[in-house]
Amino acid sequence: MRSARAPLHEVDEERLVRLVAKGDRAAFEELYRRTSPWLAVRLRRRCVDEQIVAEVMQETYLAVWRAAGAFAGAAVGGTATGWLWTIAARRLVDAFRRRAHHAEPPPAAAVPDAVPAAEEEALAETVGGEVGDALRRLAPELRQVLQAMVLDGLSVRETAVLLGLPEGTVKTRARRARTAMRRALV
């Protein structure tokens, strides 16, 4: 049956997810081959613990295998990669919560903003000057929304899922962040 359709390396990610939903193991392997490198990089930007990253990767792809049929895709304005990132981000938050219940927080975590996060350092390197200063002066909740929507390219809906906020709150915070940035750069 596979010979009747395009080879998997020519199929887009949304179609791969649809094939995974039908139990197509080769489509799952192709989806993993394409998406796991960038997903690991994105997770490492938020977490330096390789063990947690590995656990989240495994849990994410297990969830993809099990829940591919629930993927709504372009019908609701989403993308396969956005859906995958949303799953991974949720799993990362869950992993942090599990760790917090079972262990003392690392000393750096006890002191707020003691060491800038990897994202903050990357942001400082890529966005310098007045824009970078304005971004760093934003309230953390505004900066978080701006980073998800601008740096990660997530939609309002995906950002809402990632941050566990209502979509209206995401829109409000995005508007407030843009307004604050405009004022800071005038």
Short mmCIF file of N, CA and C in Angstrom, two decimals, residues 87-152:
data_model
loop_
_atom_site.label_atom_id
_atom_site.label_comp_id
_atom_site.label_asym_id
_atom_site.label_seq_id
_atom_site.Cartn_x
_atom_site.Cartn_y
_atom_site.Cartn_z
N ILE A 87 2.78 19.64 23.47
CA ILE A 87 2.86 18.41 24.27
C ILE A 87 4.15 18.40 25.07
N ALA A 88 5.26 18.69 24.40
CA ALA A 88 6.57 18.66 25.07
C ALA A 88 6.64 19.69 26.19
N ALA A 89 6.15 20.88 25.94
CA ALA A 89 6.20 21.93 26.96
C ALA A 89 5.38 21.53 28.18
N ARG A 90 4.23 20.93 27.96
CA ARG A 90 3.40 20.47 29.08
C ARG A 90 4.12 19.37 29.86
N ARG A 91 4.76 18.47 29.13
CA ARG A 91 5.50 17.39 29.80
C ARG A 91 6.68 17.95 30.60
N LEU A 92 7.30 19.00 30.10
CA LEU A 92 8.41 19.62 30.81
C LEU A 92 7.91 20.25 32.11
N VAL A 93 6.80 20.94 32.06
CA VAL A 93 6.22 21.52 33.27
C VAL A 93 5.88 20.41 34.26
N ASP A 94 5.29 19.32 33.77
CA ASP A 94 4.98 18.19 34.64
C ASP A 94 6.24 17.61 35.28
N ALA A 95 7.31 17.50 34.50
CA ALA A 95 8.58 16.97 35.02
C ALA A 95 9.13 17.87 36.12
N PHE A 96 9.06 19.18 35.92
CA PHE A 96 9.52 20.12 36.95
C PHE A 96 8.69 19.96 38.22
N ARG A 97 7.39 19.80 38.05
CA ARG A 97 6.52 19.64 39.22
C ARG A 97 6.83 18.34 39.97
N ARG A 98 7.05 17.26 39.22
CA ARG A 98 7.40 15.98 39.85
C ARG A 98 8.70 16.10 40.64
N ARG A 99 9.69 16.73 40.01
CA ARG A 99 10.98 16.90 40.67
C ARG A 99 10.84 17.76 41.92
N ALA A 100 10.01 18.78 41.85
CA ALA A 100 9.84 19.68 42.99
C ALA A 100 9.24 18.94 44.19
N HIS A 101 8.40 17.95 43.94
CA HIS A 101 7.78 17.19 45.03
C HIS A 101 8.75 16.19 45.65
N HIS A 102 9.76 15.77 44.90
CA HIS A 102 10.64 14.71 45.36
C HIS A 102 12.03 15.17 45.79
N ALA A 103 12.34 16.41 45.60
CA ALA A 103 13.70 16.84 45.91
C ALA A 103 13.72 18.29 46.35
N GLU A 104 14.79 18.63 47.01
CA GLU A 104 15.03 20.03 47.35
C GLU A 104 15.33 20.77 46.07
N PRO A 105 14.86 22.00 45.94
CA PRO A 105 15.21 22.75 44.73
C PRO A 105 16.70 23.07 44.75
N PRO A 106 17.32 23.12 43.56
CA PRO A 106 18.74 23.47 43.52
C PRO A 106 18.91 24.88 44.08
N PRO A 107 20.08 25.17 44.68
CA PRO A 107 20.29 26.48 45.28
C PRO A 107 19.98 27.65 44.33
N ALA A 108 20.30 27.51 43.06
CA ALA A 108 20.04 28.59 42.10
C ALA A 108 18.55 28.86 41.96
N ALA A 109 17.74 27.82 42.14
CA ALA A 109 16.29 27.99 41.99
C ALA A 109 15.69 28.73 43.18
N ALA A 110 16.36 28.66 44.32
CA ALA A 110 15.84 29.32 45.51
C ALA A 110 16.02 30.84 45.45
N VAL A 111 16.98 31.30 44.68
CA VAL A 111 17.24 32.74 44.56
C VAL A 111 16.69 33.20 43.22
N PRO A 112 15.60 33.97 43.21
CA PRO A 112 15.02 34.39 41.93
C PRO A 112 16.00 35.22 41.11
N ASP A 113 16.08 34.89 39.85
CA ASP A 113 16.91 35.61 38.88
C ASP A 113 18.39 35.67 39.27
N ALA A 114 18.88 34.68 40.04
CA ALA A 114 20.29 34.68 40.42
C ALA A 114 21.17 34.47 39.20
N VAL A 115 20.77 33.56 38.36
CA VAL A 115 21.51 33.28 37.14
C VAL A 115 20.53 33.37 35.99
N PRO A 116 20.87 34.12 34.95
CA PRO A 116 19.91 34.22 33.84
C PRO A 116 19.70 32.87 33.17
N ALA A 117 18.47 32.61 32.78
CA ALA A 117 18.16 31.37 32.08
C ALA A 117 18.84 31.37 30.72
N ALA A 118 18.99 30.19 30.16
CA ALA A 118 19.61 30.07 28.84
C ALA A 118 18.87 30.92 27.82
N GLU A 119 17.53 30.96 27.94
CA GLU A 119 16.74 31.78 27.01
C GLU A 119 17.08 33.25 27.15
N GLU A 120 17.27 33.69 28.40
CA GLU A 120 17.60 35.09 28.63
C GLU A 120 18.96 35.42 28.01
N GLU A 121 19.93 34.50 28.16
CA GLU A 121 21.25 34.73 27.58
C GLU A 121 21.17 34.75 26.06
N ALA A 122 20.40 33.81 25.49
CA ALA A 122 20.25 33.78 24.03
C ALA A 122 19.56 35.05 23.55
N LEU A 123 18.55 35.47 24.30
CA LEU A 123 17.84 36.69 23.95
C LEU A 123 18.78 37.89 24.00
N ALA A 124 19.62 37.95 25.02
CA ALA A 124 20.57 39.05 25.14
C ALA A 124 21.56 39.07 23.99
N GLU A 125 21.96 37.87 23.55
CA GLU A 125 22.92 37.80 22.44
C GLU A 125 22.28 38.17 21.11
N THR A 126 21.02 37.78 20.91
CA THR A 126 20.38 38.02 19.62
C THR A 126 19.70 39.38 19.55
N VAL A 127 19.24 39.86 20.70
CA VAL A 127 18.55 41.15 20.73
C VAL A 127 19.31 42.06 21.68
N GLY A 128 20.08 42.93 21.12
CA GLY A 128 20.90 43.80 21.95
C GLY A 128 20.39 45.22 21.92
N GLY A 129 21.18 46.10 22.48
CA GLY A 129 20.87 47.52 22.45
C GLY A 129 19.60 47.85 23.17
N GLU A 130 18.92 48.87 22.68
CA GLU A 130 17.71 49.36 23.33
C GLU A 130 16.60 48.31 23.35
N VAL A 131 16.48 47.53 22.27
CA VAL A 131 15.42 46.52 22.20
C VAL A 131 15.66 45.46 23.28
N GLY A 132 16.90 45.00 23.38
CA GLY A 132 17.23 44.00 24.40
C GLY A 132 17.00 44.53 25.80
N ASP A 133 17.39 45.78 26.04
CA ASP A 133 17.16 46.39 27.36
C ASP A 133 15.67 46.49 27.66
N ALA A 134 14.88 46.89 26.66
CA ALA A 134 13.43 47.00 26.85
C ALA A 134 12.82 45.63 27.16
N LEU A 135 13.27 44.60 26.46
CA LEU A 135 12.76 43.25 26.71
C LEU A 135 13.08 42.80 28.13
N ARG A 136 14.30 43.04 28.57
CA ARG A 136 14.70 42.61 29.91
C ARG A 136 13.96 43.38 31.00
N ARG A 137 13.48 44.58 30.71
CA ARG A 137 12.73 45.37 31.70
C ARG A 137 11.25 44.98 31.77
N LEU A 138 10.78 44.21 30.82
CA LEU A 138 9.38 43.77 30.85
C LEU A 138 9.13 42.91 32.07
N ALA A 139 7.92 42.96 32.57
CA ALA A 139 7.52 42.06 33.66
C ALA A 139 7.66 40.62 33.15
N PRO A 140 8.07 39.70 34.01
CA PRO A 140 8.31 38.31 33.57
C PRO A 140 7.13 37.69 32.84
N GLU A 141 5.90 37.94 33.31
CA GLU A 141 4.74 37.33 32.66
C GLU A 141 4.53 37.88 31.25
N LEU A 142 4.89 39.14 31.03
CA LEU A 142 4.77 39.73 29.68
C LEU A 142 5.88 39.21 28.78
N ARG A 143 7.09 39.15 29.31
CA ARG A 143 8.23 38.66 28.55
C ARG A 143 8.02 37.19 28.14
N GLN A 144 7.43 36.40 29.05
CA GLN A 144 7.17 34.99 28.79
C GLN A 144 6.24 34.83 27.58
N VAL A 145 5.18 35.62 27.53
CA VAL A 145 4.24 35.56 26.41
C VAL A 145 4.92 36.02 25.13
N LEU A 146 5.67 37.12 25.21
CA LEU A 146 6.36 37.64 24.03
C LEU A 146 7.37 36.63 23.50
N GLN A 147 8.10 35.98 24.38
CA GLN A 147 9.08 34.97 23.95
C GLN A 147 8.39 33.80 23.26
N ALA A 148 7.30 33.32 23.84
CA ALA A 148 6.59 32.19 23.24
C ALA A 148 6.05 32.54 21.86
N MET A 149 5.48 33.74 21.74
CA MET A 149 4.84 34.10 20.48
C MET A 149 5.85 34.57 19.43
N VAL A 150 6.87 35.32 19.84
CA VAL A 150 7.81 35.88 18.87
C VAL A 150 9.00 34.96 18.65
N LEU A 151 9.69 34.57 19.72
CA LEU A 151 10.89 33.73 19.56
C LEU A 151 10.54 32.31 19.14
N ASP A 152 9.50 31.74 19.79
CA ASP A 152 9.14 30.36 19.48
C ASP A 152 8.13 30.27 18.34
#
